[in-house]
PDB file of C-alpha atoms in Angstrom:
ATOM      1  CA  MET A   1      28.110 -33.294 -10.973  1.00 60.00           C
ATOM      2  CA  SER A   2      28.832 -29.699 -10.025  1.00 80.00           C
ATOM      3  CA  PHE A   3      26.576 -26.822 -10.880  1.00 88.00           C
ATOM      4  CA  ASP A   4      26.772 -26.086 -14.652  1.00 89.00           C
ATOM      5  CA  TYR A   5      27.499 -22.302 -15.143  1.00 92.00           C
ATOM      6  CA  SER A   6      27.850 -22.829 -18.885  1.00 92.00           C
ATOM      7  CA  LEU A   7      24.080 -23.022 -19.466  1.00 94.00           C
ATOM      8  CA  ASP A   8      22.169 -20.201 -21.144  1.00 94.00           C
ATOM      9  CA  PHE A   9      20.279 -19.109 -17.970  1.00 95.00           C
ATOM     10  CA  GLN A  10      18.643 -16.181 -19.754  1.00 94.00           C
ATOM     11  CA  SER A  11      16.643 -18.525 -21.970  1.00 96.00           C
ATOM     12  CA  ILE A  12      16.052 -21.702 -19.859  1.00 97.00           C
ATOM     13  CA  ASP A  13      12.915 -22.194 -17.928  1.00 97.00           C
ATOM     14  CA  PHE A  14      13.867 -24.796 -15.312  1.00 96.00           C
ATOM     15  CA  ARG A  15      10.214 -25.482 -14.409  1.00 97.00           C
ATOM     16  CA  LYS A  16       9.867 -26.837 -17.966  1.00 97.00           C
ATOM     17  CA  ASN A  17      13.391 -28.257 -18.103  1.00 95.00           C
ATOM     18  CA  PRO A  18      14.198 -29.694 -14.653  1.00 94.00           C
ATOM     19  CA  GLU A  19      16.528 -32.190 -16.171  1.00 93.00           C
ATOM     20  CA  LEU A  20      19.056 -29.391 -16.814  1.00 94.00           C
ATOM     21  CA  TYR A  21      19.233 -28.384 -13.195  1.00 95.00           C
ATOM     22  CA  ARG A  22      22.268 -29.386 -11.201  1.00 93.00           C
ATOM     23  CA  VAL A  23      22.192 -29.012  -7.374  1.00 92.00           C
ATOM     24  CA  GLY A  24      25.861 -28.140  -6.980  1.00 89.00           C
ATOM     25  CA  LYS A  25      27.281 -27.077  -3.655  1.00 90.00           C
ATOM     26  CA  GLY A  26      25.604 -24.806  -1.131  1.00 89.00           C
ATOM     27  CA  GLU A  27      23.987 -21.802  -2.833  1.00 92.00           C
ATOM     28  CA  GLN A  28      25.435 -22.257  -6.274  1.00 91.00           C
ATOM     29  CA  GLY A  29      23.054 -20.904  -8.931  1.00 91.00           C
ATOM     30  CA  VAL A  30      20.669 -19.311  -6.495  1.00 93.00           C
ATOM     31  CA  LEU A  31      20.537 -16.051  -8.452  1.00 95.00           C
ATOM     32  CA  LEU A  32      20.479 -17.730 -11.877  1.00 96.00           C
ATOM     33  CA  VAL A  33      17.766 -20.265 -12.002  1.00 97.00           C
ATOM     34  CA  GLU A  34      14.496 -19.067 -13.427  1.00 97.00           C
ATOM     35  CA  PRO A  35      11.559 -18.814 -12.854  1.00 98.00           C
ATOM     36  CA  TYR A  36      12.351 -19.651  -9.264  1.00 98.00           C
ATOM     37  CA  LYS A  37      14.818 -16.706  -8.702  1.00 97.00           C
ATOM     38  CA  SER A  38      12.084 -14.279  -9.708  1.00 97.00           C
ATOM     39  CA  GLU A  39       9.493 -15.984  -7.545  1.00 98.00           C
ATOM     40  CA  ILE A  40      11.599 -16.235  -4.375  1.00 98.00           C
ATOM     41  CA  LEU A  41      13.982 -13.271  -4.454  1.00 98.00           C
ATOM     42  CA  PRO A  42      11.281 -10.594  -3.753  1.00 98.00           C
ATOM     43  CA  HIS A  43      10.634 -12.213  -0.390  1.00 98.00           C
ATOM     44  CA  TRP A  44      14.317 -12.574   0.613  1.00 98.00           C
ATOM     45  CA  ARG A  45      15.230 -10.048   3.379  1.00 96.00           C
ATOM     46  CA  PHE A  46      17.212 -10.159   6.630  1.00 93.00           C
ATOM     47  CA  LYS A  47      17.811  -6.588   7.809  1.00 92.00           C
ATOM     48  CA  THR A  48      16.151  -7.088  11.139  1.00 95.00           C
ATOM     49  CA  PRO A  49      14.992 -10.323  12.983  1.00 97.00           C
ATOM     50  CA  GLU A  50      11.339  -9.356  12.361  1.00 97.00           C
ATOM     51  CA  ILE A  51      11.991  -9.006   8.637  1.00 97.00           C
ATOM     52  CA  ALA A  52      14.133 -12.179   8.641  1.00 97.00           C
ATOM     53  CA  ARG A  53      11.288 -14.103  10.425  1.00 98.00           C
ATOM     54  CA  GLN A  54       8.722 -12.953   7.871  1.00 98.00           C
ATOM     55  CA  SER A  55      11.039 -13.719   4.968  1.00 98.00           C
ATOM     56  CA  SER A  56      12.167 -17.067   6.156  1.00 98.00           C
ATOM     57  CA  GLU A  57       8.645 -18.140   6.934  1.00 98.00           C
ATOM     58  CA  LYS A  58       7.372 -17.121   3.473  1.00 98.00           C
ATOM     59  CA  ILE A  59      10.299 -18.789   1.695  1.00 98.00           C
ATOM     60  CA  TYR A  60       9.795 -21.906   3.784  1.00 98.00           C
ATOM     61  CA  GLN A  61       6.050 -21.931   3.019  1.00 98.00           C
ATOM     62  CA  MET A  62       7.111 -21.668  -0.800  1.00 98.00           C
ATOM     63  CA  PHE A  63       9.505 -24.610  -0.113  1.00 98.00           C
ATOM     64  CA  LEU A  64       6.612 -26.651   1.115  1.00 98.00           C
ATOM     65  CA  GLU A  65       4.362 -25.637  -1.781  1.00 98.00           C
ATOM     66  CA  TYR A  66       7.055 -26.713  -4.303  1.00 98.00           C
ATOM     67  CA  LEU A  67       7.254 -30.043  -2.606  1.00 98.00           C
ATOM     68  CA  GLU A  68       3.453 -30.466  -2.670  1.00 98.00           C
ATOM     69  CA  GLN A  69       3.860 -30.003  -6.458  1.00 97.00           C
ATOM     70  CA  ASP A  70       6.706 -32.409  -6.652  1.00 96.00           C
ATOM     71  CA  ASP A  71       8.786 -29.581  -7.983  1.00 97.00           C
ATOM     72  CA  PHE A  72      12.271 -30.530  -6.767  1.00 97.00           C
ATOM     73  CA  VAL A  73      14.014 -27.589  -8.485  1.00 97.00           C
ATOM     74  CA  GLY A  74      11.723 -25.060  -6.858  1.00 98.00           C
ATOM     75  CA  ALA A  75      12.103 -26.769  -3.457  1.00 98.00           C
ATOM     76  CA  ASP A  76      15.909 -26.757  -3.871  1.00 98.00           C
ATOM     77  CA  MET A  77      15.959 -23.182  -4.853  1.00 98.00           C
ATOM     78  CA  ALA A  78      13.887 -22.207  -1.892  1.00 98.00           C
ATOM     79  CA  ARG A  79      16.313 -24.270   0.333  1.00 98.00           C
ATOM     80  CA  LYS A  80      19.197 -22.287  -1.237  1.00 98.00           C
ATOM     81  CA  PHE A  81      17.563 -18.934  -0.482  1.00 98.00           C
ATOM     82  CA  LEU A  82      17.037 -19.984   3.089  1.00 98.00           C
ATOM     83  CA  GLN A  83      20.730 -21.028   3.359  1.00 98.00           C
ATOM     84  CA  MET A  84      21.769 -17.752   1.689  1.00 97.00           C
ATOM     85  CA  GLY A  85      19.630 -15.882   4.217  1.00 97.00           C
ATOM     86  CA  TYR A  86      21.736 -17.533   6.940  1.00 97.00           C
ATOM     87  CA  THR A  87      25.035 -17.035   5.322  1.00 94.00           C
ATOM     88  CA  ARG A  88      24.516 -13.341   4.313  1.00 92.00           C
ATOM     89  CA  SER A  89      23.055 -12.456   7.693  1.00 94.00           C
ATOM     90  CA  ARG A  90      26.057 -14.186   9.284  1.00 90.00           C
ATOM     91  CA  ARG A  91      28.396 -12.250   7.020  1.00 84.00           C
ATOM     92  CA  TYR A  92      26.918  -8.978   8.136  1.00 84.00           C
ATOM     93  CA  ALA A  93      26.782 -10.145  11.719  1.00 86.00           C
ATOM     94  CA  ASN A  94      30.521 -10.574  11.516  1.00 81.00           C
ATOM     95  CA  HIS A  95      31.412  -7.717   9.219  1.00 76.00           C
ATOM     96  CA  LYS A  96      29.323  -4.545   9.300  1.00 71.00           C
ATOM     97  CA  SER A  97      30.336  -3.711   5.697  1.00 67.00           C
ATOM     98  CA  GLY A  98      29.314  -7.120   4.484  1.00 71.00           C
ATOM     99  CA  LYS A  99      32.850  -7.546   3.217  1.00 72.00           C
ATOM    100  CA  LYS A 100      34.764 -10.442   4.684  1.00 77.00           C
ATOM    101  CA  TYR A 101      38.060  -9.947   2.789  1.00 72.00           C
ATOM    102  CA  LYS A 102      40.255  -6.927   2.374  1.00 74.00           C
ATOM    103  CA  THR A 103      40.348  -7.558  -1.380  1.00 80.00           C
ATOM    104  CA  ASN A 104      37.875  -9.698  -3.338  1.00 78.00           C
ATOM    105  CA  PRO A 105      39.514 -13.170  -3.940  1.00 78.00           C
ATOM    106  CA  GLN A 106      37.279 -13.750  -7.023  1.00 82.00           C
ATOM    107  CA  LYS A 107      38.975 -10.731  -8.807  1.00 83.00           C
ATOM    108  CA  GLU A 108      42.490 -12.191  -8.457  1.00 82.00           C
ATOM    109  CA  THR A 109      44.167 -13.348 -11.607  1.00 85.00           C
ATOM    110  CA  SER A 110      45.871 -16.424 -10.345  1.00 87.00           C
ATOM    111  CA  ILE A 111      45.045 -19.353  -7.982  1.00 88.00           C
ATOM    112  CA  GLU A 112      47.829 -18.366  -5.698  1.00 88.00           C
ATOM    113  CA  ALA A 113      46.707 -14.763  -5.459  1.00 82.00           C
ATOM    114  CA  GLU A 114      43.183 -15.905  -4.748  1.00 83.00           C
ATOM    115  CA  ALA A 115      44.351 -18.259  -1.979  1.00 86.00           C
ATOM    116  CA  LYS A 116      46.373 -15.367  -0.524  1.00 84.00           C
ATOM    117  CA  ALA A 117      43.385 -12.951  -0.648  1.00 79.00           C
ATOM    118  CA  ARG A 118      41.165 -15.552   1.140  1.00 81.00           C
ATOM    119  CA  LYS A 119      43.548 -15.475   4.096  1.00 81.00           C
ATOM    120  CA  ASP A 120      43.366 -11.721   4.395  1.00 77.00           C
ATOM    121  CA  ILE A 121      40.118 -11.545   6.451  1.00 78.00           C
ATOM    122  CA  LEU A 122      38.815  -8.265   7.913  1.00 70.00           C
ATOM    123  CA  PRO A 123      38.429  -8.211  11.649  1.00 73.00           C
ATOM    124  CA  ASN A 124      35.015  -9.256  13.131  1.00 75.00           C
ATOM    125  CA  GLU A 125      32.645  -6.531  14.253  1.00 77.00           C
ATOM    126  CA  VAL A 126      29.858  -8.423  15.975  1.00 81.00           C
ATOM    127  CA  ASP A 127      26.289  -7.283  15.230  1.00 81.00           C
ATOM    128  CA  PRO A 128      23.855  -9.121  17.504  1.00 88.00           C
ATOM    129  CA  VAL A 129      20.806  -8.030  15.377  1.00 90.00           C
ATOM    130  CA  LYS A 130      22.139  -9.640  12.207  1.00 91.00           C
ATOM    131  CA  ALA A 131      23.286 -12.647  14.284  1.00 93.00           C
ATOM    132  CA  GLU A 132      19.636 -13.137  15.405  1.00 96.00           C
ATOM    133  CA  SER A 133      18.513 -12.838  11.762  1.00 95.00           C
ATOM    134  CA  ALA A 134      21.019 -15.499  10.835  1.00 96.00           C
ATOM    135  CA  ALA A 135      19.733 -17.798  13.554  1.00 97.00           C
ATOM    136  CA  ILE A 136      16.129 -17.371  12.268  1.00 98.00           C
ATOM    137  CA  PHE A 137      17.147 -18.333   8.768  1.00 98.00           C
ATOM    138  CA  LYS A 138      19.268 -21.240   9.982  1.00 98.00           C
ATOM    139  CA  GLU A 139      16.361 -22.810  11.716  1.00 98.00           C
ATOM    140  CA  LYS A 140      14.161 -22.790   8.535  1.00 98.00           C
ATOM    141  CA  TRP A 141      17.173 -23.853   6.352  1.00 98.00           C
ATOM    142  CA  MET A 142      17.735 -26.886   8.573  1.00 98.00           C
ATOM    143  CA  LEU A 143      14.046 -27.806   8.487  1.00 98.00           C
ATOM    144  CA  ALA A 144      14.111 -27.611   4.751  1.00 98.00           C
ATOM    145  CA  LYS A 145      17.396 -29.508   4.464  1.00 97.00           C
ATOM    146  CA  LYS A 146      16.132 -32.354   6.649  1.00 98.00           C
ATOM    147  CA  ASN A 147      12.593 -32.506   5.274  1.00 98.00           C
ATOM    148  CA  GLU A 148      11.844 -36.220   4.396  1.00 98.00           C
ATOM    149  CA  ARG A 149      10.079 -35.412   1.069  1.00 98.00           C
ATOM    150  CA  TYR A 150      12.855 -33.000   0.055  1.00 98.00           C
ATOM    151  CA  CYS A 151      15.556 -35.737   0.784  1.00 97.00           C
ATOM    152  CA  GLN A 152      13.585 -38.224  -1.338  1.00 97.00           C
ATOM    153  CA  LEU A 153      13.262 -35.792  -4.296  1.00 96.00           C
ATOM    154  CA  LEU A 154      16.965 -34.913  -3.973  1.00 95.00           C
ATOM    155  CA  ALA A 155      18.022 -38.523  -4.077  1.00 95.00           C
ATOM    156  CA  LYS A 156      15.820 -39.130  -7.012  1.00 94.00           C
ATOM    157  CA  HIS A 157      17.052 -36.064  -8.971  1.00 93.00           C
ATOM    158  CA  LYS A 158      20.664 -37.067  -8.263  1.00 90.00           C
ATOM    159  CA  ALA A 159      20.086 -40.676  -9.363  1.00 90.00           C
ATOM    160  CA  ILE A 160      18.269 -39.677 -12.559  1.00 88.00           C
ATOM    161  CA  HIS A 161      20.477 -36.668 -13.504  1.00 80.00           C
ATOM    162  CA  ASN A 162      23.798 -37.863 -12.063  1.00 67.00           C
ATOM    163  CA  THR A 163      24.250 -34.612 -10.077  1.00 53.00           C
TER     164      THR A 163
END
């Protein structure tokens, strides 16, 4: 089951209601699911490799702490923040402005226009500093994604909640 964007994220405490959580694809919901967003977001930074290292280590430590508490939703949210650290650093490594497309495909009014906008990619401007930040986050993201306990909890969550 895909991430459910129809939920009232303003009022749901996913620590108290983990059954409502859907993993979805990639980073879906990373900035919506509370209280985890508020716990993890203050530590999420990637401006320089040193900042990325501190950030990724802190978020990975939080990931491990969530696992120790058998808190799958927290662990998955930490994993998503690590993944987002990689993808956003990579975006800035490739595009100094952080914008990949000439126009925002999500603001298009038709499927055809969105598809066309997704093909109109700005040229790459390689930033080796952001590329290093991305590599730092990718390493922690892969550790999280392949963590044996995380994989067990993920399988259990999917089996119980059909996600």
